[in-house]
Every structure is written in structure tokens, then in C-alpha cells.
PDB file of C-alpha atoms and ligand atoms in Angstrom:
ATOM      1  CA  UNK A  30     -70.308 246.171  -1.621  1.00 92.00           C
ATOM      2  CA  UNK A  31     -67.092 246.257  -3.671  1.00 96.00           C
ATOM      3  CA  UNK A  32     -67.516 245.966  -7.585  1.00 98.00           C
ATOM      4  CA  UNK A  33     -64.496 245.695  -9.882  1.00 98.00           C
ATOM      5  CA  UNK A  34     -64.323 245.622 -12.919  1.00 98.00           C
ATOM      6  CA  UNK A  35     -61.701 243.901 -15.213  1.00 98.00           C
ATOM      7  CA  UNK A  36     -61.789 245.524 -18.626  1.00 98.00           C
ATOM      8  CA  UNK A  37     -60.017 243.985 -21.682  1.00 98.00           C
ATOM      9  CA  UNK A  38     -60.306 243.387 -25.682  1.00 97.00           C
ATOM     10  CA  UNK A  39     -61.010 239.489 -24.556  1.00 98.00           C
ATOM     11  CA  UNK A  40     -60.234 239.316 -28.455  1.00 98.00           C
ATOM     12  CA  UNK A  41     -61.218 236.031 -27.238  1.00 98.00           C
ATOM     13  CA  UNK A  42     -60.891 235.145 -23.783  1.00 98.00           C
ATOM     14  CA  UNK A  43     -58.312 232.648 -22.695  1.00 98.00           C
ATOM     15  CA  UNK A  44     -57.137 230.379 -19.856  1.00 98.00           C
ATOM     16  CA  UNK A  45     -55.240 233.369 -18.481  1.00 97.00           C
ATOM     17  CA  UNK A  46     -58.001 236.185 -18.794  1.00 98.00           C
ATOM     18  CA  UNK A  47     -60.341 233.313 -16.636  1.00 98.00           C
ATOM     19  CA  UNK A  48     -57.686 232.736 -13.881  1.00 97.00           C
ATOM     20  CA  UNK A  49     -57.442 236.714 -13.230  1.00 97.00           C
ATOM     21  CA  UNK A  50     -61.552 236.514 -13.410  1.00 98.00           C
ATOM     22  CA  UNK A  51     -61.635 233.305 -10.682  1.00 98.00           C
ATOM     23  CA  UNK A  52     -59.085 235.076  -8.313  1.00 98.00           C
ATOM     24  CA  UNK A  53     -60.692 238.559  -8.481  1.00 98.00           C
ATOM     25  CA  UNK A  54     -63.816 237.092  -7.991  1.00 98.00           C
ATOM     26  CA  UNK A  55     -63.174 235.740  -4.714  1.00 98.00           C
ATOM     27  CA  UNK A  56     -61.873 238.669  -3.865  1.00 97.00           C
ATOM     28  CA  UNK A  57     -64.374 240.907  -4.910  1.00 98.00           C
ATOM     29  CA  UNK A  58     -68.363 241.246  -4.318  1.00 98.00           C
ATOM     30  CA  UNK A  59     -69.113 241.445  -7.472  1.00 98.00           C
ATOM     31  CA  UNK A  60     -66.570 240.935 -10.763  1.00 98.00           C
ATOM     32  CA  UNK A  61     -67.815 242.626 -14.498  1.00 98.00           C
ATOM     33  CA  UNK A  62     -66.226 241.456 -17.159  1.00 99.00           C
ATOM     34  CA  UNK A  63     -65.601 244.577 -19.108  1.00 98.00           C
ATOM     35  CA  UNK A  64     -65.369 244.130 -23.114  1.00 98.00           C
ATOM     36  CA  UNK A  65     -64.225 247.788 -24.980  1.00 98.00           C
ATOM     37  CA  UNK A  66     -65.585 248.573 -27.667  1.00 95.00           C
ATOM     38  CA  UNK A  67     -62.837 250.080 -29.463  1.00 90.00           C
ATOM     39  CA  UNK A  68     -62.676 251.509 -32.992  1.00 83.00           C
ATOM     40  CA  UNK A  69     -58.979 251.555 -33.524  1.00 86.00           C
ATOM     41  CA  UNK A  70     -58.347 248.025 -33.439  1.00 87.00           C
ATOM     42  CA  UNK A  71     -59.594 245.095 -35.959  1.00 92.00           C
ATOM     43  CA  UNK A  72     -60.973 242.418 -33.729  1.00 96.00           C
ATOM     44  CA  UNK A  73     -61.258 238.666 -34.942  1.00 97.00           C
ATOM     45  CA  UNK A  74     -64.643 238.341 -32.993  1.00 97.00           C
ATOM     46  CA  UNK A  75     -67.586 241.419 -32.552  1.00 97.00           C
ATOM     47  CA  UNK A  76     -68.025 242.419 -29.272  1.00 97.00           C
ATOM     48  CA  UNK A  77     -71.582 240.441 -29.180  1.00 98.00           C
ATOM     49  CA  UNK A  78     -69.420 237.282 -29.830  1.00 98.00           C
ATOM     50  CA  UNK A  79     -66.597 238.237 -27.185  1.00 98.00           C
ATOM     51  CA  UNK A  80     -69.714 238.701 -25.049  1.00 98.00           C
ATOM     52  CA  UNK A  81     -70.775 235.105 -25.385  1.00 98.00           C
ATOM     53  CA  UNK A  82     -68.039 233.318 -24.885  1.00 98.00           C
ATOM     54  CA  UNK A  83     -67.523 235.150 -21.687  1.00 98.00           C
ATOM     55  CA  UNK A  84     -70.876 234.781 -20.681  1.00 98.00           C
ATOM     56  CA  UNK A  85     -70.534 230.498 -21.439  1.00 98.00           C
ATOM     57  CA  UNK A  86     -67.077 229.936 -19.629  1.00 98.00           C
ATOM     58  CA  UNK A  87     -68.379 232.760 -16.449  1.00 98.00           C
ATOM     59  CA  UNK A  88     -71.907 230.737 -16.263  1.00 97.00           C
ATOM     60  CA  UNK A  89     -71.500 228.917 -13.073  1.00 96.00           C
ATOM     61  CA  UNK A  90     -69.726 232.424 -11.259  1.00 98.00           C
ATOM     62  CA  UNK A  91     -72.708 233.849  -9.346  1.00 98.00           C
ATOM     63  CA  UNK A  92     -70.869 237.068  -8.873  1.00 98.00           C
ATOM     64  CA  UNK A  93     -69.651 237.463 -12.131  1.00 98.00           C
ATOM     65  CA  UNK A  94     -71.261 239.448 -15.205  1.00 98.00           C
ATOM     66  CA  UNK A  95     -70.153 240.208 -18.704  1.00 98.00           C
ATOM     67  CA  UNK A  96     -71.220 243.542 -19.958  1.00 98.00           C
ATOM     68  CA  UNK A  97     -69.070 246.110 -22.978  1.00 98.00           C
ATOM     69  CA  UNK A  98     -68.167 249.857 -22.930  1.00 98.00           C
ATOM     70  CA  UNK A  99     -67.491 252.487 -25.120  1.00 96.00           C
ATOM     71  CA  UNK A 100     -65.010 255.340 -23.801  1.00 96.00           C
ATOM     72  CA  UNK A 101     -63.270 255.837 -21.082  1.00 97.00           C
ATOM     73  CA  UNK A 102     -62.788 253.357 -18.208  1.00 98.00           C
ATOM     74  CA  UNK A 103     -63.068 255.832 -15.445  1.00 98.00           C
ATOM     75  CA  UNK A 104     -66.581 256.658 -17.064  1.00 97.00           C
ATOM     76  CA  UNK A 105     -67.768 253.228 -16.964  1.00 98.00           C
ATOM     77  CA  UNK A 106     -66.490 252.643 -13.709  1.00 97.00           C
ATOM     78  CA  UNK A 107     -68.614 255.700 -12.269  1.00 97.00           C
ATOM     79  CA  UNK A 108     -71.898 254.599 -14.081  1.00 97.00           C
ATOM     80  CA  UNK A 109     -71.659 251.088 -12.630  1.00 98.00           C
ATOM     81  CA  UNK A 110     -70.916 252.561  -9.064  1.00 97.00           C
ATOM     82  CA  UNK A 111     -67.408 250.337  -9.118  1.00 98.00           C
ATOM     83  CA  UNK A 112     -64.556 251.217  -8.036  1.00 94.00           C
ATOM     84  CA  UNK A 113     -61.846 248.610  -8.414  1.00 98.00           C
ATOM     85  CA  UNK A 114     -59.909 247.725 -11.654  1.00 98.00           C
ATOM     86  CA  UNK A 115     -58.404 244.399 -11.939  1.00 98.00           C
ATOM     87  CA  UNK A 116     -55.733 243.906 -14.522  1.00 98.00           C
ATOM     88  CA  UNK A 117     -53.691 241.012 -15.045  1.00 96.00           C
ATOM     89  CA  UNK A 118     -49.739 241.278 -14.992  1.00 96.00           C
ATOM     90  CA  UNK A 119     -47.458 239.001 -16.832  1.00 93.00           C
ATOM     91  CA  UNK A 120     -44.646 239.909 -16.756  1.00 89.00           C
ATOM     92  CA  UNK A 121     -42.060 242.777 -16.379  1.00 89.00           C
ATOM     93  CA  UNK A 122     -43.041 244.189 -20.408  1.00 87.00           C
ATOM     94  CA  UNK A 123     -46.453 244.771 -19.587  1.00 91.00           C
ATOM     95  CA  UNK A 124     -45.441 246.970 -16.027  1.00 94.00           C
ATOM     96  CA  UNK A 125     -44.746 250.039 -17.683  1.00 95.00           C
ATOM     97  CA  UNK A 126     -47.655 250.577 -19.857  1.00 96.00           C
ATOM     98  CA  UNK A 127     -49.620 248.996 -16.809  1.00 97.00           C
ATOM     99  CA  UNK A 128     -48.431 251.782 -14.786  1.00 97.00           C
ATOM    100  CA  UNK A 129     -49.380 254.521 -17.093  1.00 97.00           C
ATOM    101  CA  UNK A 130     -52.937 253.218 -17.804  1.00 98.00           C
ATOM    102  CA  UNK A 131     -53.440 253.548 -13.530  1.00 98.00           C
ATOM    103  CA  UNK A 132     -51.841 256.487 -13.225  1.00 98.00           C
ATOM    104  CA  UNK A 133     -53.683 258.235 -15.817  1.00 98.00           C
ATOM    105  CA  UNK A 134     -56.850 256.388 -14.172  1.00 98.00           C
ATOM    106  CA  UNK A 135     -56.479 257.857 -10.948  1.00 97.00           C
ATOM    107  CA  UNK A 136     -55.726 260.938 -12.305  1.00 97.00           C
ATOM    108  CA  UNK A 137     -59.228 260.986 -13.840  1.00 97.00           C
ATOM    109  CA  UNK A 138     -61.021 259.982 -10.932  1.00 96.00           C
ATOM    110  CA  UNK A 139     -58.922 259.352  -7.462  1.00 95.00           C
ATOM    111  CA  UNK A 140     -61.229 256.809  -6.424  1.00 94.00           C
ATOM    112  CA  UNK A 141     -61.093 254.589  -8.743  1.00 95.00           C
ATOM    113  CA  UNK A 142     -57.868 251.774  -7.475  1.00 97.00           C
ATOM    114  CA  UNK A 143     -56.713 249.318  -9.985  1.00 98.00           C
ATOM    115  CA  UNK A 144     -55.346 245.682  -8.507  1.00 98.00           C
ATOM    116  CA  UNK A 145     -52.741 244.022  -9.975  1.00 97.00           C
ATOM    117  CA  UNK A 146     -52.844 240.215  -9.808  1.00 97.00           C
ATOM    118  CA  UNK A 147     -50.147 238.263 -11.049  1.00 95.00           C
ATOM    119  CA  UNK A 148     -50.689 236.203 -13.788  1.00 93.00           C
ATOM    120  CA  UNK A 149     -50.444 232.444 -12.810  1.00 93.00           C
ATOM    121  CA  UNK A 150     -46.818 231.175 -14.171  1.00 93.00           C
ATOM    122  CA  UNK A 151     -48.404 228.751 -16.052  1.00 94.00           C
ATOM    123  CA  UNK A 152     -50.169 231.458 -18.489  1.00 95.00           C
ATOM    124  CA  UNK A 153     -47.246 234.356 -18.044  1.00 93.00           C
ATOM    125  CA  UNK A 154     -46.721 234.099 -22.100  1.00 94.00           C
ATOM    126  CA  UNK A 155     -50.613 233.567 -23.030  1.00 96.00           C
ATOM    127  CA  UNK A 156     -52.331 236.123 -24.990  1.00 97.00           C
ATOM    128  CA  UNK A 157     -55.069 236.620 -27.078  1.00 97.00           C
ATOM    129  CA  UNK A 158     -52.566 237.395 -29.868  1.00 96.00           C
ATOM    130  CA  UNK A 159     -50.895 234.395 -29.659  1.00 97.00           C
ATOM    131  CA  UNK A 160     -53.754 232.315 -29.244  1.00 98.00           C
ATOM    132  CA  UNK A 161     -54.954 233.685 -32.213  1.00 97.00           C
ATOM    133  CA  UNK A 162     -51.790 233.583 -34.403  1.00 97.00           C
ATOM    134  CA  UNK A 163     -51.650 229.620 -33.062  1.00 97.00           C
ATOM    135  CA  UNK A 164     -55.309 228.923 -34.596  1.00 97.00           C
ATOM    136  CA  UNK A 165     -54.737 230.369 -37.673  1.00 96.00           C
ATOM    137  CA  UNK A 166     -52.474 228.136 -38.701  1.00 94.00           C
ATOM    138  CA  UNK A 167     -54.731 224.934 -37.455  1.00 92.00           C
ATOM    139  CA  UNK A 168     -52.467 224.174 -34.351  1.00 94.00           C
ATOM    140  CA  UNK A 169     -54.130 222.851 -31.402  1.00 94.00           C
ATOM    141  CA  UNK A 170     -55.099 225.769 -28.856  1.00 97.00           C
ATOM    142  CA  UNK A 171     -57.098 223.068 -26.070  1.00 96.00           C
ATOM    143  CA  UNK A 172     -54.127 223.952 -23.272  1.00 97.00           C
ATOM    144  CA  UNK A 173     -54.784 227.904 -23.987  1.00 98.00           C
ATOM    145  CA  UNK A 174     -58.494 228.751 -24.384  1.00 98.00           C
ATOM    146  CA  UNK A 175     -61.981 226.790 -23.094  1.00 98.00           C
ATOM    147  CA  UNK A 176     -63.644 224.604 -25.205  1.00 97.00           C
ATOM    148  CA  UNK A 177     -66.448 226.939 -26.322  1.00 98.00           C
ATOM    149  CA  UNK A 178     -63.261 229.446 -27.679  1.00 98.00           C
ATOM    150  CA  UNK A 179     -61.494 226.279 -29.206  1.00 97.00           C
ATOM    151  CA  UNK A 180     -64.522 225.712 -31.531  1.00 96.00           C
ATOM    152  CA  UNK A 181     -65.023 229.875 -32.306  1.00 97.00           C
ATOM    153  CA  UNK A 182     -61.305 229.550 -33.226  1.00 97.00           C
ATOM    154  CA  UNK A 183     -61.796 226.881 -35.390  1.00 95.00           C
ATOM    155  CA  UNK A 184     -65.055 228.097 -37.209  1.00 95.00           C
ATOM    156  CA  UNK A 185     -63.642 231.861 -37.912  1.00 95.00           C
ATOM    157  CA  UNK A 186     -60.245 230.372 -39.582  1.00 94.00           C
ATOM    158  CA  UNK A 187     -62.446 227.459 -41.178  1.00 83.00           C
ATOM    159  CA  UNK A 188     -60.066 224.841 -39.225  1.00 68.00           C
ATOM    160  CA  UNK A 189     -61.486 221.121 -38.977  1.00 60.00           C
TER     161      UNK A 189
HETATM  162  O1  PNS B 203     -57.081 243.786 -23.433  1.00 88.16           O
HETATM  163  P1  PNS B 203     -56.482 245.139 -23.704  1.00 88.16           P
HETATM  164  O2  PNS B 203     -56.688 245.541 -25.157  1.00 88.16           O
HETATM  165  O3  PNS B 203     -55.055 245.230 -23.281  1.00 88.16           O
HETATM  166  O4  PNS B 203     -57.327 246.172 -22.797  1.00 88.16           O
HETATM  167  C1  PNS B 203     -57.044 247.551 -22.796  1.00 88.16           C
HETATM  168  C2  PNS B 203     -58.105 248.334 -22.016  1.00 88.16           C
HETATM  169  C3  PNS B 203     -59.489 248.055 -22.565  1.00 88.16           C
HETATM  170  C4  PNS B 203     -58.058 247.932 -20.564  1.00 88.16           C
HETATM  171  C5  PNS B 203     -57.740 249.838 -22.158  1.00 88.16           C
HETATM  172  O5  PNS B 203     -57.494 250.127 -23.499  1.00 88.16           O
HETATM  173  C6  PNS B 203     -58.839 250.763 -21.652  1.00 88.16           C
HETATM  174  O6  PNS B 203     -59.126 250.836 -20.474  1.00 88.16           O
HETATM  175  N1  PNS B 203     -59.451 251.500 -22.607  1.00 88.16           N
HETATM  176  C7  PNS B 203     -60.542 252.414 -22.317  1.00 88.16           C
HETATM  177  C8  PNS B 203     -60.116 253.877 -22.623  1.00 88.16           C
HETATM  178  C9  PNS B 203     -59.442 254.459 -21.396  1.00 88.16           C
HETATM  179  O7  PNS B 203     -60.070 254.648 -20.383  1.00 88.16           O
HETATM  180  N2  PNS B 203     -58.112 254.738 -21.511  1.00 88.16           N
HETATM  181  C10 PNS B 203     -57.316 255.217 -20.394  1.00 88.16           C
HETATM  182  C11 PNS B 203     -57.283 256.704 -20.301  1.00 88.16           C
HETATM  183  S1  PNS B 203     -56.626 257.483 -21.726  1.00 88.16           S
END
């Protein structure tokens, strides 16, 4: 059975971040939704909340699961017996640092493979930074984010 494992901030999850999780998931056996939990950065949303608005827009993918980390990837990966990572690519700015996360990967553990997918065009300048820079300022976010994320947005910057 192949399990893969796309691991992110999801600091929240957008339209992009779901089109990697669709794709991989037909590709895949089984797809987790991997949510760090990472003590360097200042997320908008806890983990538990990134966790349920995965969980809500991944509810009707039978071979997806949402589940968070602490650590190292390569870790994780062994623990849950995967060994595929899916990341997303944008475009040509994110290849480089793309490249060193998998090489440093396999250098950890050479069986772990990481899949690129190409983002789909129509998301290649969606991120959860801009997303979140757009609903700050009360601007409408339905074309980037689900619905559930849309009304998060709007209740963390007090939007109406
Ligand atoms: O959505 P992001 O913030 O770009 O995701 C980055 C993530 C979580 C994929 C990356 O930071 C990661 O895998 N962190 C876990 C720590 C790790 O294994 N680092 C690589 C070896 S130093």
C-alpha cells in the first residue's frame, strides 16, 4: 500500500493546498494531511483549528486523513510506515528551497521519495500568506479558500 504524506503549515488551507491533496490522492493509497507543529513561526490559527478545517473540506476523501507532527519529517514518515512526500510546486522561486528540503530528506532516510506536482495555473500565486494578508484587510477571499476557511478568516480578523 503506498502512503504519502503531504506536510505543510496549512496556516489555513486553501484552494491550492486542496488541488495538490485531490491529485495526490488519486494517486496514492492513502494521502495524510500533515500539519507541523512548529515553534518558530506565529500561526494565525492553532494547529487544532488547522486540523479542522482540513478535516471539513477532506470529509468526503475516503483515503484521506488529517493528522500534525512535531520534528522532523523523515521521523514522521517512518512512524506512519509512509514513504512518499507530496509537495506542491508553483513556480520556479519555490524550486530551489524545494530541492534542498528533498535532498536533505533523502539524505536522512533514502527511502523516503518526495513527488512534485505542479501547482494548477490557476493557483500558481496562491498562498496562505496572501490569503491571509487579503482577509485582513476585509477583501473577499471566496475564489482562494473553501467556505468553512472564508468564515475562520472572517471571525479571527473580526470581518462582517
Ligand atoms: O507549508 P510550509 O510551511 O512551507 O511547510 C514546510 C514543511 C512543514 C514541509 C517543512 O518545514 C518540514 O518538513 N518541516 C519539518 C522539519 C524537517 O523535517 N525539516 C527538514 C530537515 S532539516
Amino acid at each position: 500500500m503506498s502512503i504519502a504524506v503531504y506536510p505543510g503549515s496549512f496556516d489555513p488551507v486553501t484552494f491550492g493546498h486542496l488541488d495538490i491533496i485531490q491529485r495526490g490522492a488519486k494517486v496514492f493509497d492513502h494521502v495524510i494531511v500533515a500539519v507541523l507543529h512548529n515553534p518558530n513561526k506565529n500561526p494565525l490559527f492553532t494547529v487544532e483549528e488547522r486540523i479542522a478545517l482540513i478535516r471539513d473540506v477532506i470529509k468526503n476523501m475516503p483515503n484521506v486523513t488529517v493528522d500534525s507532527f512535531h520534528g522532523l519529517l523523515v521521523d514522521y514518515m517512518r512512524k506512519m510506515n509512509a514513504n512518499a512526500i507530496i509537495k506542491g510546486l508553483r513556480a520556479v522561486s519555490d524550486f530551489e528551497y524545494e530541492l534542498q528540503m528533498a535532498s536533505i530528506n533523502r539524505k536522512l532516510n533514502d527511502e523516503v521519495e518526495t513527488f512534485f506536482m505542479m501547482t494548477n495555473n490557476k493557483y500558481s500565486f496562491l498562498s496562505s500568506s496572501i490569503v491571509k494578508e487579503v482577509a485582513k484587510y476585509g477583501a473577499p477571499v471566496s475564489d482562494l479558500v473553501p467556505d468553512v476557511v472564508q468564515v475562520a478568516l472572517r471571525s479571527k480578523f473580526r470581518v462582517t
